[in-house]
Amino acid sequence: MAAGKRPSLTGIAAATLALLTLLGFGGRLHPALDSLGHFRLQFGVLLLVFAVALLARRRWRTGLGSAAVAALALFTVAPHLGTPRIGAAQATAEAQRPVYRLLQLNLRFDNDDQSGVLATIARADADVITLQEVSAPWRERLKLVAARYPHQLVCGSASRVGGPAILSRRPFAGAVSPVTHCPIRGMLAVAPVDLGGRAITVASLHLGWPWPHRQPLQLDWLDAMDDGQFAPDLLAGDFNAAPWSETARRVRARTRLGQVEGIGLTWLHHALPAKLRPWIGLPIDQIMTGAAIEPLSAHTLPDAGSDHAPLLLEFSVLRSDTPRDDAPVRTVLLGQSNTR
């Protein structure tokens, strides 16, 4: 074989990356493949760069193949990253339904910038807050917002990372206790919240890291729960999984909720500058809604000091007699990333 026809290092790297990208579509076959799939966006962008480099060197076969796989990857993630959808807020105003806010945030158990989180809570002015990694220091710190959010469910955890929590300035619909409303220790908090006389079930979920860690086992725990324990109308949390993953699909199937799309990239390791999160982060923080909830807008808020971006959802609660023409499991494209 002539020297000019030998595979280049760029070609070998592109072929390897293309294989990893394609394997990531096999999440239903094995959790290991789903772990690869979480990085589909990053793989697709890198592969596109390799494809351009190969085509510039007239490596047509490898370049075009790499470009095709990159296009497939980016095409399948684009709907999940989403674009704004306008009109829902106006329709709600015409229907004279109140608009509520939910703030979602993984605090990061060892977050040194606790003042940033408290400032975010104050600015967001949410009706309900879902939190994860509420460690012992955070339990003490959250007492500062108890006057604003007197209704609190904070679930314990066996680890120093802490558990999930739900804070509400609206009353809980009935007695709420960690014994009955923290069904999976350190992972799940569920509470009924009274919004204008209509009780909706809010859940805060924190899944562990993907395979080879225990995320697949946690999904089995969720599947084993009956609807009396876990039938939320509004679910938010740190899934440690992309919205296009098998993990997210299983949660949607279990809860019969629809994905709120278009929120953007939400996590980046805390060793890296937060301003890079909208460009190279992972979309692992999710919000899902049921038929009783009408999402109006969803976006990220400015950095609060955590390695996760705060998410803000504006929504209304439909009357029980309001007809819906969509399926119980639905996708909601409405949000946009807003990282001012």
Short mmCIF file of C-alpha atoms in Angstrom, two decimals:
data_model
loop_
_atom_site.label_atom_id
_atom_site.label_comp_id
_atom_site.label_asym_id
_atom_site.label_seq_id
_atom_site.Cartn_x
_atom_site.Cartn_y
_atom_site.Cartn_z
CA MET A 1 0.00 0.00 0.00
CA ALA A 2 1.32 3.41 -0.89
CA ALA A 3 2.28 5.71 1.91
CA GLY A 4 -0.37 8.21 0.89
CA LYS A 5 -3.11 5.58 1.31
CA ARG A 6 -2.19 4.54 4.85
CA PRO A 7 -4.74 5.41 7.53
CA SER A 8 -3.81 8.64 9.25
CA LEU A 9 -4.01 9.21 12.98
CA THR A 10 -6.88 11.59 12.30
CA GLY A 11 -8.71 8.92 10.35
CA ILE A 12 -8.17 6.32 13.07
CA ALA A 13 -9.38 8.77 15.74
CA ALA A 14 -12.44 9.65 13.65
CA ALA A 15 -13.30 6.00 13.05
CA THR A 16 -12.98 5.22 16.76
CA LEU A 17 -15.14 8.18 17.71
CA ALA A 18 -17.74 7.23 15.10
CA LEU A 19 -17.91 3.71 16.54
CA LEU A 20 -18.37 5.04 20.08
CA THR A 21 -21.09 7.40 18.84
CA LEU A 22 -23.00 4.60 17.12
CA LEU A 23 -22.67 2.31 20.14
CA GLY A 24 -24.26 5.05 22.22
CA PHE A 25 -27.52 4.50 20.35
CA GLY A 26 -27.76 1.02 21.90
CA GLY A 27 -28.75 2.12 25.39
CA ARG A 28 -31.68 -0.30 25.49
CA LEU A 29 -29.29 -3.20 24.97
CA HIS A 30 -26.98 -2.50 27.90
CA PRO A 31 -26.43 0.32 30.41
CA ALA A 32 -22.79 0.58 29.31
CA LEU A 33 -23.95 1.72 25.88
CA ASP A 34 -26.33 4.21 27.49
CA SER A 35 -23.35 5.68 29.36
CA LEU A 36 -21.71 6.36 25.99
CA GLY A 37 -24.92 7.88 24.69
CA HIS A 38 -24.92 10.66 27.29
CA PHE A 39 -21.98 12.19 25.39
CA ARG A 40 -23.66 12.05 21.98
CA LEU A 41 -23.64 15.83 21.56
CA GLN A 42 -19.94 16.16 22.39
CA PHE A 43 -19.03 13.15 20.23
CA GLY A 44 -21.02 14.59 17.33
CA VAL A 45 -19.30 17.98 17.50
CA LEU A 46 -15.81 16.44 17.74
CA LEU A 47 -16.56 14.05 14.92
CA LEU A 48 -17.69 16.93 12.73
CA VAL A 49 -14.33 18.64 13.35
CA PHE A 50 -12.50 15.46 12.35
CA ALA A 51 -14.68 15.14 9.26
CA VAL A 52 -13.78 18.65 8.10
CA ALA A 53 -10.08 17.94 8.66
CA LEU A 54 -10.29 14.66 6.70
CA LEU A 55 -12.19 16.21 3.80
CA ALA A 56 -9.65 19.03 3.63
CA ARG A 57 -6.98 16.34 3.14
CA ARG A 58 -9.13 14.60 0.47
CA ARG A 59 -9.79 11.56 2.63
CA TRP A 60 -13.21 11.33 1.07
CA ARG A 61 -14.43 7.98 2.34
CA THR A 62 -13.45 8.46 5.98
CA GLY A 63 -14.40 12.13 5.92
CA LEU A 64 -17.84 11.58 4.47
CA GLY A 65 -18.49 8.64 6.79
CA SER A 66 -17.49 10.72 9.80
CA ALA A 67 -19.69 13.58 8.63
CA ALA A 68 -22.66 11.24 8.23
CA VAL A 69 -22.33 9.85 11.76
CA ALA A 70 -21.84 13.36 13.16
CA ALA A 71 -24.97 14.54 11.36
CA LEU A 72 -26.95 11.61 12.76
CA ALA A 73 -25.76 12.35 16.30
CA LEU A 74 -26.49 16.07 16.11
CA PHE A 75 -29.83 15.55 14.37
CA THR A 76 -31.05 13.26 17.17
CA VAL A 77 -30.00 15.57 20.02
CA ALA A 78 -31.26 18.81 18.44
CA PRO A 79 -34.94 18.26 19.37
CA HIS A 80 -33.95 17.70 22.99
CA LEU A 81 -31.93 20.90 23.18
CA GLY A 82 -34.90 22.63 21.59
CA THR A 83 -35.93 26.15 20.69
CA PRO A 84 -38.38 28.54 22.32
CA ARG A 85 -42.08 28.06 21.67
CA ILE A 86 -44.13 31.23 22.05
CA GLY A 87 -47.82 31.55 22.77
CA ALA A 88 -48.48 29.37 25.82
CA ALA A 89 -48.16 32.27 28.26
CA GLN A 90 -50.67 34.36 26.32
CA ALA A 91 -53.10 31.44 26.15
CA THR A 92 -52.84 31.01 29.90
CA ALA A 93 -53.44 34.71 30.48
CA GLU A 94 -56.56 34.53 28.32
CA ALA A 95 -57.75 31.52 30.31
CA GLN A 96 -57.07 33.51 33.50
CA ARG A 97 -55.05 30.71 35.08
CA PRO A 98 -52.43 31.63 37.69
CA VAL A 99 -48.79 31.20 36.72
CA TYR A 100 -46.49 29.41 39.18
CA ARG A 101 -42.73 28.97 39.31
CA LEU A 102 -40.55 26.00 40.15
CA LEU A 103 -36.83 26.35 40.85
CA GLN A 104 -34.67 23.24 40.41
CA LEU A 105 -31.07 23.06 41.65
CA ASN A 106 -28.48 20.52 42.70
CA LEU A 107 -26.79 22.49 45.49
CA ARG A 108 -23.51 20.53 45.38
CA PHE A 109 -23.02 19.18 48.87
CA ASP A 110 -19.63 20.90 49.38
CA ASN A 111 -20.53 24.18 47.68
CA ASP A 112 -18.52 26.98 49.27
CA ASP A 113 -20.59 29.71 47.59
CA GLN A 114 -23.73 29.24 49.67
CA SER A 115 -24.58 32.93 49.41
CA GLY A 116 -24.93 32.52 45.65
CA VAL A 117 -27.62 29.89 46.11
CA LEU A 118 -29.52 32.00 48.64
CA ALA A 119 -29.39 34.97 46.27
CA THR A 120 -30.70 32.79 43.43
CA ILE A 121 -33.59 31.60 45.60
CA ALA A 122 -34.46 35.19 46.44
CA ARG A 123 -34.31 36.36 42.81
CA ALA A 124 -36.23 33.40 41.40
CA ASP A 125 -39.18 34.01 43.72
CA ALA A 126 -40.39 30.46 43.04
CA ASP A 127 -43.49 28.89 44.54
CA VAL A 128 -41.83 25.49 44.83
CA ILE A 129 -38.14 24.52 44.96
CA THR A 130 -36.69 21.09 44.28
CA LEU A 131 -33.16 20.52 45.58
CA GLN A 132 -30.58 17.73 45.60
CA GLU A 133 -27.43 17.10 47.65
CA VAL A 134 -28.86 18.78 50.73
CA SER A 135 -25.98 17.90 53.04
CA ALA A 136 -25.76 18.70 56.76
CA PRO A 137 -24.25 22.18 56.17
CA TRP A 138 -26.99 22.95 53.68
CA ARG A 139 -29.71 21.90 56.14
CA GLU A 140 -28.50 24.61 58.47
CA ARG A 141 -28.16 27.17 55.71
CA LEU A 142 -31.67 26.58 54.37
CA LYS A 143 -33.10 27.63 57.73
CA LEU A 144 -32.43 31.16 56.50
CA VAL A 145 -35.22 30.82 53.92
CA ALA A 146 -37.67 29.07 56.27
CA ALA A 147 -39.73 32.24 56.71
CA ARG A 148 -40.18 32.49 52.93
CA TYR A 149 -40.56 28.73 52.47
CA PRO A 150 -42.16 27.41 55.67
CA HIS A 151 -43.24 24.11 54.15
CA GLN A 152 -40.17 21.91 53.80
CA LEU A 153 -39.53 18.24 53.18
CA VAL A 154 -35.83 17.40 53.54
CA CYS A 155 -34.93 13.75 53.02
CA GLY A 156 -31.93 12.19 54.70
CA SER A 157 -29.10 10.21 53.18
CA ALA A 158 -26.60 7.68 54.39
CA SER A 159 -23.77 9.58 52.70
CA ARG A 160 -22.31 13.02 53.26
CA VAL A 161 -23.61 14.06 49.84
CA GLY A 162 -27.06 14.53 51.36
CA GLY A 163 -30.53 13.88 50.03
CA PRO A 164 -33.26 15.59 47.99
CA ALA A 165 -35.64 18.22 49.33
CA ILE A 166 -38.80 20.11 48.42
CA LEU A 167 -39.37 23.63 49.72
CA SER A 168 -42.68 25.41 49.20
CA ARG A 169 -44.23 28.71 50.12
CA ARG A 170 -47.56 27.10 49.26
CA PRO A 171 -48.94 24.70 51.89
CA PHE A 172 -48.54 20.97 51.56
CA ALA A 173 -51.83 19.19 50.92
CA GLY A 174 -51.87 17.16 54.11
CA ALA A 175 -49.23 16.00 56.54
CA VAL A 176 -45.79 15.37 55.04
CA SER A 177 -43.08 13.36 56.80
CA PRO A 178 -39.70 11.87 55.83
CA VAL A 179 -41.04 8.43 56.78
CA THR A 180 -43.70 8.32 54.08
CA HIS A 181 -42.56 10.98 51.61
CA CYS A 182 -38.90 9.98 51.25
CA PRO A 183 -39.55 6.50 49.80
CA ILE A 184 -35.98 5.90 48.61
CA ARG A 185 -33.38 7.24 51.02
CA GLY A 186 -31.07 9.83 49.54
CA MET A 187 -32.71 9.64 46.12
CA LEU A 188 -36.35 10.70 46.07
CA ALA A 189 -38.62 13.21 47.79
CA VAL A 190 -42.34 13.39 46.99
CA ALA A 191 -44.83 15.91 48.37
CA PRO A 192 -48.37 17.07 47.51
CA VAL A 193 -48.49 20.86 47.15
CA ASP A 194 -51.67 22.93 47.27
CA LEU A 195 -51.65 25.38 44.36
CA GLY A 196 -54.75 27.51 44.48
CA GLY A 197 -56.90 24.73 45.88
CA ARG A 198 -55.59 22.08 43.48
CA ALA A 199 -53.16 19.54 44.92
CA ILE A 200 -50.33 18.50 42.63
CA THR A 201 -47.64 15.96 43.49
CA VAL A 202 -44.10 17.33 43.19
CA ALA A 203 -41.05 15.07 43.20
CA SER A 204 -37.33 15.80 43.56
CA LEU A 205 -35.15 13.05 42.10
CA HIS A 206 -31.41 12.50 42.29
CA LEU A 207 -30.11 9.56 40.30
CA GLY A 208 -26.54 8.36 40.78
CA TRP A 209 -23.83 8.16 38.18
CA PRO A 210 -24.44 5.97 35.11
CA TRP A 211 -23.10 2.45 34.60
CA PRO A 212 -20.80 1.07 35.99
CA HIS A 213 -22.23 2.93 38.98
CA ARG A 214 -25.66 2.27 40.48
CA GLN A 215 -27.96 4.30 38.23
CA PRO A 216 -29.40 1.17 36.52
CA LEU A 217 -30.23 -0.31 39.94
CA GLN A 218 -31.98 2.92 40.97
CA LEU A 219 -34.13 2.75 37.83
CA ASP A 220 -35.18 -0.75 38.88
CA TRP A 221 -36.18 0.66 42.28
CA LEU A 222 -38.36 3.27 40.60
CA ASP A 223 -39.98 0.64 38.38
CA ALA A 224 -40.78 -1.44 41.49
CA MET A 225 -42.67 1.40 43.20
CA ASP A 226 -46.45 1.51 42.97
CA ASP A 227 -48.38 4.61 41.96
CA GLY A 228 -49.35 5.22 45.55
CA GLN A 229 -45.71 5.96 46.29
CA PHE A 230 -44.61 7.61 43.07
CA ALA A 231 -47.08 9.22 40.67
CA PRO A 232 -45.86 12.81 40.32
CA ASP A 233 -47.47 15.59 38.34
CA LEU A 234 -44.22 17.55 38.30
CA LEU A 235 -40.78 15.91 38.50
CA ALA A 236 -37.46 17.75 38.61
CA GLY A 237 -33.96 16.75 39.51
CA ASP A 238 -30.43 15.77 38.69
CA PHE A 239 -30.78 12.65 36.56
CA ASN A 240 -27.07 12.32 35.75
CA ALA A 241 -28.43 11.44 32.31
CA ALA A 242 -29.11 13.27 29.06
CA PRO A 243 -32.74 13.71 27.94
CA TRP A 244 -32.20 11.47 24.90
CA SER A 245 -30.81 8.61 27.03
CA GLU A 246 -32.42 5.30 27.87
CA THR A 247 -32.35 6.41 31.52
CA ALA A 248 -34.54 9.44 30.82
CA ARG A 249 -36.82 7.34 28.61
CA ARG A 250 -37.34 4.84 31.42
CA VAL A 251 -38.23 7.59 33.89
CA ARG A 252 -40.72 9.06 31.41
CA ALA A 253 -42.24 5.63 30.80
CA ARG A 254 -42.48 4.88 34.53
CA THR A 255 -44.08 8.21 35.42
CA ARG A 256 -45.99 8.84 32.17
CA LEU A 257 -44.65 12.38 32.18
CA GLY A 258 -43.48 14.56 29.31
CA GLN A 259 -39.97 15.96 28.99
CA VAL A 260 -39.58 19.72 29.18
CA GLU A 261 -37.04 20.29 26.44
CA GLY A 262 -34.85 23.16 25.40
CA ILE A 263 -33.35 23.94 28.80
CA GLY A 264 -29.80 23.57 27.52
CA LEU A 265 -26.54 22.31 28.99
CA THR A 266 -26.71 22.28 32.78
CA TRP A 267 -23.62 20.63 34.32
CA LEU A 268 -19.89 21.19 34.14
CA HIS A 269 -17.21 20.03 36.55
CA HIS A 270 -16.61 22.69 39.18
CA ALA A 271 -12.89 22.81 38.34
CA LEU A 272 -13.80 24.47 35.03
CA PRO A 273 -15.19 28.02 34.62
CA ALA A 274 -18.98 28.13 34.84
CA LYS A 275 -19.10 30.41 31.78
CA LEU A 276 -18.10 27.40 29.67
CA ARG A 277 -21.12 25.36 30.82
CA PRO A 278 -23.48 26.53 28.04
CA TRP A 279 -20.89 25.43 25.46
CA ILE A 280 -19.31 22.20 26.68
CA GLY A 281 -21.54 21.06 29.54
CA LEU A 282 -23.89 18.09 29.78
CA PRO A 283 -27.73 18.36 29.87
CA ILE A 284 -28.25 16.11 32.90
CA ASP A 285 -30.75 18.17 34.95
CA GLN A 286 -34.31 17.47 33.87
CA ILE A 287 -37.88 18.65 34.40
CA MET A 288 -40.90 16.51 33.49
CA THR A 289 -44.60 17.38 33.66
CA GLY A 290 -47.89 15.51 33.62
CA ALA A 291 -51.26 16.19 32.05
CA ALA A 292 -52.33 18.48 34.91
CA ILE A 293 -49.42 20.86 34.28
CA GLU A 294 -49.14 23.36 31.42
CA PRO A 295 -45.46 24.39 31.00
CA LEU A 296 -45.04 27.97 29.86
CA SER A 297 -41.29 28.58 29.86
CA ALA A 298 -38.13 26.93 31.11
CA HIS A 299 -34.55 28.14 31.14
CA THR A 300 -31.33 28.17 33.11
CA LEU A 301 -30.52 30.97 35.52
CA PRO A 302 -27.12 32.59 36.12
CA ASP A 303 -24.50 30.59 37.99
CA ALA A 304 -25.24 30.03 41.69
CA GLY A 305 -21.87 28.57 42.67
CA SER A 306 -22.83 24.95 42.12
CA ASP A 307 -21.52 22.73 39.32
CA HIS A 308 -25.15 22.58 38.16
CA ALA A 309 -27.10 25.45 36.66
CA PRO A 310 -30.34 26.50 38.37
CA LEU A 311 -33.45 25.78 36.29
CA LEU A 312 -36.62 27.84 36.38
CA LEU A 313 -39.96 26.54 35.10
CA GLU A 314 -43.05 28.70 34.78
CA PHE A 315 -46.26 26.71 34.57
CA SER A 316 -49.97 26.74 35.19
CA VAL A 317 -52.26 24.07 36.62
CA LEU A 318 -55.08 22.97 34.38
CA ARG A 319 -58.57 22.55 35.73
CA SER A 320 -59.63 18.95 36.16
CA ASP A 321 -62.22 19.40 33.41
CA THR A 322 -59.76 20.96 30.93
CA PRO A 323 -59.51 18.68 27.86
CA ARG A 324 -56.12 17.62 26.59
CA ASP A 325 -55.57 16.30 23.07
CA ASP A 326 -52.03 15.05 23.66
CA ALA A 327 -50.89 11.64 24.81
CA PRO A 328 -50.09 10.93 28.49
CA VAL A 329 -46.42 10.61 27.58
CA ARG A 330 -45.47 13.75 25.72
CA THR A 331 -42.54 15.98 24.82
CA VAL A 332 -42.70 19.70 25.55
CA LEU A 333 -40.48 21.97 23.48
CA LEU A 334 -40.52 25.40 25.04
CA GLY A 335 -37.39 26.38 26.89
CA GLN A 336 -34.22 28.21 26.06
CA SER A 337 -30.87 28.47 27.75
CA ASN A 338 -30.46 31.82 29.48
CA THR A 339 -27.06 32.13 31.10
CA ARG A 340 -26.67 35.84 31.43
#
